[in-house]
């Protein structure tokens, strides 16, 4: 709700060319279109992005805008309890090819989603998945030997 005061709004509006951005535990509804645009002012320089949505949902359109434009990320950590299937599918199919470290928490990630971002990708140094659903062992064929999900 943009009518309420949220400190991150002022901070985001005043920042440009960030390399690292950590938005702790925020309510997804606190992040509006202008906040997304403020984050994207740093899209060309942002390498590390951490965000936790434990309450509410960000619009699919806003989420897609973030994922599509944050192409320079090397490190992504995202906790999003209420991410719907469309959001998770889009994320997994459109991760930055420059990612070295990926941590996804409390999302309904499927074997198919893992198959979207891991096969043939030897650039990951670290992948952590703490999923809120059960995975089958078929996804193990996608993992390099040194990368396993944290709930395996």
PDB file of C-alpha atoms in Angstrom:
ATOM      1  CA  UNK A   1       0.000   0.000   0.000  1.00  0.00           C
ATOM      2  CA  UNK A   2       1.774   3.125  -1.209  1.00  0.00           C
ATOM      3  CA  UNK A   3      -0.215   5.429   1.116  1.00  0.00           C
ATOM      4  CA  UNK A   4       1.679   4.137   4.134  1.00  0.00           C
ATOM      5  CA  UNK A   5       5.201   5.267   4.980  1.00  0.00           C
ATOM      6  CA  UNK A   6       7.796   2.559   4.421  1.00  0.00           C
ATOM      7  CA  UNK A   7      11.467   3.410   5.018  1.00  0.00           C
ATOM      8  CA  UNK A   8      12.641   1.241   2.120  1.00  0.00           C
ATOM      9  CA  UNK A   9      10.714   3.498  -0.293  1.00  0.00           C
ATOM     10  CA  UNK A  10      12.846   6.530   0.596  1.00  0.00           C
ATOM     11  CA  UNK A  11      16.061   4.515   0.599  1.00  0.00           C
ATOM     12  CA  UNK A  12      15.332   2.875  -2.765  1.00  0.00           C
ATOM     13  CA  UNK A  13      14.396   6.200  -4.350  1.00  0.00           C
ATOM     14  CA  UNK A  14      17.722   7.736  -3.340  1.00  0.00           C
ATOM     15  CA  UNK A  15      19.979   4.904  -4.551  1.00  0.00           C
ATOM     16  CA  UNK A  16      21.546   4.489  -7.987  1.00  0.00           C
ATOM     17  CA  UNK A  17      24.161   2.114  -9.370  1.00  0.00           C
ATOM     18  CA  UNK A  18      23.983  -0.305  -6.435  1.00  0.00           C
ATOM     19  CA  UNK A  19      26.048  -3.483  -6.592  1.00  0.00           C
ATOM     20  CA  UNK A  20      24.341  -5.192  -3.651  1.00  0.00           C
ATOM     21  CA  UNK A  21      20.781  -4.848  -2.411  1.00  0.00           C
ATOM     22  CA  UNK A  22      19.250  -6.756   0.476  1.00  0.00           C
ATOM     23  CA  UNK A  23      15.599  -6.128   1.201  1.00  0.00           C
ATOM     24  CA  UNK A  24      14.994  -8.093   4.365  1.00  0.00           C
ATOM     25  CA  UNK A  25      11.651  -9.479   5.393  1.00  0.00           C
ATOM     26  CA  UNK A  26       9.184  -7.134   3.718  1.00  0.00           C
ATOM     27  CA  UNK A  27       5.518  -7.377   2.935  1.00  0.00           C
ATOM     28  CA  UNK A  28       5.157  -7.825  -0.808  1.00  0.00           C
ATOM     29  CA  UNK A  29       2.342  -5.307  -0.884  1.00  0.00           C
ATOM     30  CA  UNK A  30       4.793  -2.668   0.422  1.00  0.00           C
ATOM     31  CA  UNK A  31       6.711  -2.899  -2.850  1.00  0.00           C
ATOM     32  CA  UNK A  32       4.940  -0.837  -5.489  1.00  0.00           C
ATOM     33  CA  UNK A  33       5.683   0.041  -9.112  1.00  0.00           C
ATOM     34  CA  UNK A  34       7.883   2.997  -8.219  1.00  0.00           C
ATOM     35  CA  UNK A  35       9.935   0.764  -5.894  1.00  0.00           C
ATOM     36  CA  UNK A  36      10.432  -1.721  -8.731  1.00  0.00           C
ATOM     37  CA  UNK A  37      11.566   1.122 -10.989  1.00  0.00           C
ATOM     38  CA  UNK A  38      13.915   2.379  -8.245  1.00  0.00           C
ATOM     39  CA  UNK A  39      15.477  -1.087  -7.955  1.00  0.00           C
ATOM     40  CA  UNK A  40      15.839  -1.259 -11.723  1.00  0.00           C
ATOM     41  CA  UNK A  41      17.801   2.022 -11.752  1.00  0.00           C
ATOM     42  CA  UNK A  42      20.655  -0.223 -10.607  1.00  0.00           C
ATOM     43  CA  UNK A  43      19.942  -3.061 -13.060  1.00  0.00           C
ATOM     44  CA  UNK A  44      23.198  -2.519 -14.981  1.00  0.00           C
ATOM     45  CA  UNK A  45      25.341  -2.664 -11.824  1.00  0.00           C
ATOM     46  CA  UNK A  46      23.394  -4.882  -9.410  1.00  0.00           C
ATOM     47  CA  UNK A  47      25.265  -8.145  -8.794  1.00  0.00           C
ATOM     48  CA  UNK A  48      23.816  -9.343  -5.470  1.00  0.00           C
ATOM     49  CA  UNK A  49      20.086  -9.248  -4.722  1.00  0.00           C
ATOM     50  CA  UNK A  50      18.420 -10.643  -1.612  1.00  0.00           C
ATOM     51  CA  UNK A  51      14.736 -10.362  -0.855  1.00  0.00           C
ATOM     52  CA  UNK A  52      12.295 -12.094   1.470  1.00  0.00           C
ATOM     53  CA  UNK A  53       8.533 -11.905   1.034  1.00  0.00           C
ATOM     54  CA  UNK A  54       6.919 -13.640   3.965  1.00  0.00           C
ATOM     55  CA  UNK A  55       3.594 -11.826   3.712  1.00  0.00           C
ATOM     56  CA  UNK A  56       1.550 -10.880   0.704  1.00  0.00           C
ATOM     57  CA  UNK A  57       2.161 -11.278  -2.988  1.00  0.00           C
ATOM     58  CA  UNK A  58       3.919  -9.090  -5.502  1.00  0.00           C
ATOM     59  CA  UNK A  59       2.073  -8.823  -8.807  1.00  0.00           C
ATOM     60  CA  UNK A  60       3.202 -11.327 -11.429  1.00  0.00           C
ATOM     61  CA  UNK A  61       3.824  -8.432 -13.821  1.00  0.00           C
ATOM     62  CA  UNK A  62       6.103  -6.612 -11.324  1.00  0.00           C
ATOM     63  CA  UNK A  63       7.942  -9.836 -10.501  1.00  0.00           C
ATOM     64  CA  UNK A  64       8.516 -10.579 -14.186  1.00  0.00           C
ATOM     65  CA  UNK A  65       9.807  -7.036 -14.687  1.00  0.00           C
ATOM     66  CA  UNK A  66      12.384  -7.575 -11.926  1.00  0.00           C
ATOM     67  CA  UNK A  67      13.518 -10.970 -13.198  1.00  0.00           C
ATOM     68  CA  UNK A  68      13.676  -9.860 -16.824  1.00  0.00           C
ATOM     69  CA  UNK A  69      15.717  -6.740 -16.120  1.00  0.00           C
ATOM     70  CA  UNK A  70      18.137  -7.933 -13.431  1.00  0.00           C
ATOM     71  CA  UNK A  71      20.412  -9.594 -15.978  1.00  0.00           C
ATOM     72  CA  UNK A  72      23.738  -8.781 -14.310  1.00  0.00           C
ATOM     73  CA  UNK A  73      23.031 -10.701 -11.092  1.00  0.00           C
ATOM     74  CA  UNK A  74      25.690 -13.136  -9.940  1.00  0.00           C
ATOM     75  CA  UNK A  75      24.035 -13.866  -6.585  1.00  0.00           C
ATOM     76  CA  UNK A  76      20.291 -14.207  -5.963  1.00  0.00           C
ATOM     77  CA  UNK A  77      18.611 -15.125  -2.701  1.00  0.00           C
ATOM     78  CA  UNK A  78      14.830 -15.139  -2.711  1.00  0.00           C
ATOM     79  CA  UNK A  79      12.332 -16.233  -0.097  1.00  0.00           C
ATOM     80  CA  UNK A  80       8.760 -16.043  -1.324  1.00  0.00           C
ATOM     81  CA  UNK A  81       6.206 -18.160   0.513  1.00  0.00           C
ATOM     82  CA  UNK A  82       3.222 -17.183  -1.613  1.00  0.00           C
ATOM     83  CA  UNK A  83       4.840 -17.367  -5.038  1.00  0.00           C
ATOM     84  CA  UNK A  84       2.342 -18.924  -7.402  1.00  0.00           C
ATOM     85  CA  UNK A  85       3.128 -21.460 -10.118  1.00  0.00           C
ATOM     86  CA  UNK A  86       3.346 -18.826 -12.862  1.00  0.00           C
ATOM     87  CA  UNK A  87       5.842 -16.795 -10.826  1.00  0.00           C
ATOM     88  CA  UNK A  88       8.039 -19.798  -9.996  1.00  0.00           C
ATOM     89  CA  UNK A  89       7.946 -21.101 -13.580  1.00  0.00           C
ATOM     90  CA  UNK A  90       8.921 -17.692 -14.962  1.00  0.00           C
ATOM     91  CA  UNK A  91      11.747 -17.269 -12.455  1.00  0.00           C
ATOM     92  CA  UNK A  92      13.255 -20.677 -13.173  1.00  0.00           C
ATOM     93  CA  UNK A  93      13.082 -20.199 -16.943  1.00  0.00           C
ATOM     94  CA  UNK A  94      14.518 -16.672 -16.898  1.00  0.00           C
ATOM     95  CA  UNK A  95      17.357 -16.625 -14.388  1.00  0.00           C
ATOM     96  CA  UNK A  96      20.333 -14.488 -15.300  1.00  0.00           C
ATOM     97  CA  UNK A  97      22.947 -16.582 -17.121  1.00  0.00           C
ATOM     98  CA  UNK A  98      25.570 -14.753 -15.039  1.00  0.00           C
ATOM     99  CA  UNK A  99      24.347 -16.293 -11.762  1.00  0.00           C
ATOM    100  CA  UNK A 100      26.988 -18.090  -9.728  1.00  0.00           C
ATOM    101  CA  UNK A 101      25.021 -18.445  -6.489  1.00  0.00           C
ATOM    102  CA  UNK A 102      21.312 -19.137  -6.179  1.00  0.00           C
ATOM    103  CA  UNK A 103      19.260 -19.606  -3.025  1.00  0.00           C
ATOM    104  CA  UNK A 104      15.502 -20.117  -3.205  1.00  0.00           C
ATOM    105  CA  UNK A 105      13.517 -20.586  -0.014  1.00  0.00           C
ATOM    106  CA  UNK A 106       9.972 -21.730   0.776  1.00  0.00           C
ATOM    107  CA  UNK A 107       8.806 -21.865  -2.821  1.00  0.00           C
ATOM    108  CA  UNK A 108       6.945 -24.641  -4.618  1.00  0.00           C
ATOM    109  CA  UNK A 109       9.774 -25.604  -6.949  1.00  0.00           C
ATOM    110  CA  UNK A 110       9.216 -28.726  -9.009  1.00  0.00           C
ATOM    111  CA  UNK A 111      11.563 -31.154 -10.704  1.00  0.00           C
ATOM    112  CA  UNK A 112      10.554 -29.491 -13.965  1.00  0.00           C
ATOM    113  CA  UNK A 113      11.572 -26.072 -12.598  1.00  0.00           C
ATOM    114  CA  UNK A 114      14.982 -27.431 -11.636  1.00  0.00           C
ATOM    115  CA  UNK A 115      15.259 -28.909 -15.096  1.00  0.00           C
ATOM    116  CA  UNK A 116      14.648 -25.431 -16.515  1.00  0.00           C
ATOM    117  CA  UNK A 117      17.688 -23.859 -14.900  1.00  0.00           C
ATOM    118  CA  UNK A 118      20.278 -26.548 -14.185  1.00  0.00           C
ATOM    119  CA  UNK A 119      20.879 -28.845 -17.190  1.00  0.00           C
ATOM    120  CA  UNK A 120      23.999 -27.939 -19.092  1.00  0.00           C
ATOM    121  CA  UNK A 121      24.741 -25.055 -16.747  1.00  0.00           C
ATOM    122  CA  UNK A 122      28.167 -25.496 -15.208  1.00  0.00           C
ATOM    123  CA  UNK A 123      28.396 -21.891 -14.061  1.00  0.00           C
ATOM    124  CA  UNK A 124      26.724 -22.346 -10.657  1.00  0.00           C
ATOM    125  CA  UNK A 125      29.130 -22.336  -7.724  1.00  0.00           C
ATOM    126  CA  UNK A 126      26.400 -22.785  -5.128  1.00  0.00           C
ATOM    127  CA  UNK A 127      22.707 -23.655  -5.223  1.00  0.00           C
ATOM    128  CA  UNK A 128      20.527 -23.868  -2.125  1.00  0.00           C
ATOM    129  CA  UNK A 129      16.911 -24.947  -2.401  1.00  0.00           C
ATOM    130  CA  UNK A 130      14.666 -25.114   0.629  1.00  0.00           C
ATOM    131  CA  UNK A 131      11.396 -25.951  -0.999  1.00  0.00           C
ATOM    132  CA  UNK A 132       7.952 -26.195   0.546  1.00  0.00           C
ATOM    133  CA  UNK A 133       7.029 -29.283  -1.432  1.00  0.00           C
ATOM    134  CA  UNK A 134       8.471 -32.730  -2.070  1.00  0.00           C
ATOM    135  CA  UNK A 135      10.801 -33.268  -4.993  1.00  0.00           C
ATOM    136  CA  UNK A 136      11.356 -36.623  -6.617  1.00  0.00           C
ATOM    137  CA  UNK A 137      14.782 -38.101  -7.149  1.00  0.00           C
ATOM    138  CA  UNK A 138      14.549 -37.529 -10.895  1.00  0.00           C
ATOM    139  CA  UNK A 139      15.849 -34.001 -10.405  1.00  0.00           C
ATOM    140  CA  UNK A 140      19.184 -35.377  -9.200  1.00  0.00           C
ATOM    141  CA  UNK A 141      20.223 -35.966 -12.802  1.00  0.00           C
ATOM    142  CA  UNK A 142      20.330 -32.202 -13.214  1.00  0.00           C
ATOM    143  CA  UNK A 143      22.746 -31.518 -10.381  1.00  0.00           C
ATOM    144  CA  UNK A 144      26.482 -31.246 -10.727  1.00  0.00           C
ATOM    145  CA  UNK A 145      28.092 -33.587  -8.216  1.00  0.00           C
ATOM    146  CA  UNK A 146      28.957 -30.818  -5.762  1.00  0.00           C
ATOM    147  CA  UNK A 147      25.518 -29.171  -5.653  1.00  0.00           C
ATOM    148  CA  UNK A 148      22.644 -30.651  -3.679  1.00  0.00           C
ATOM    149  CA  UNK A 149      19.482 -29.069  -2.323  1.00  0.00           C
ATOM    150  CA  UNK A 150      19.623 -28.341   1.390  1.00  0.00           C
ATOM    151  CA  UNK A 151      16.678 -30.628   2.121  1.00  0.00           C
ATOM    152  CA  UNK A 152      18.120 -33.688   0.378  1.00  0.00           C
TER     153      UNK A 152
END
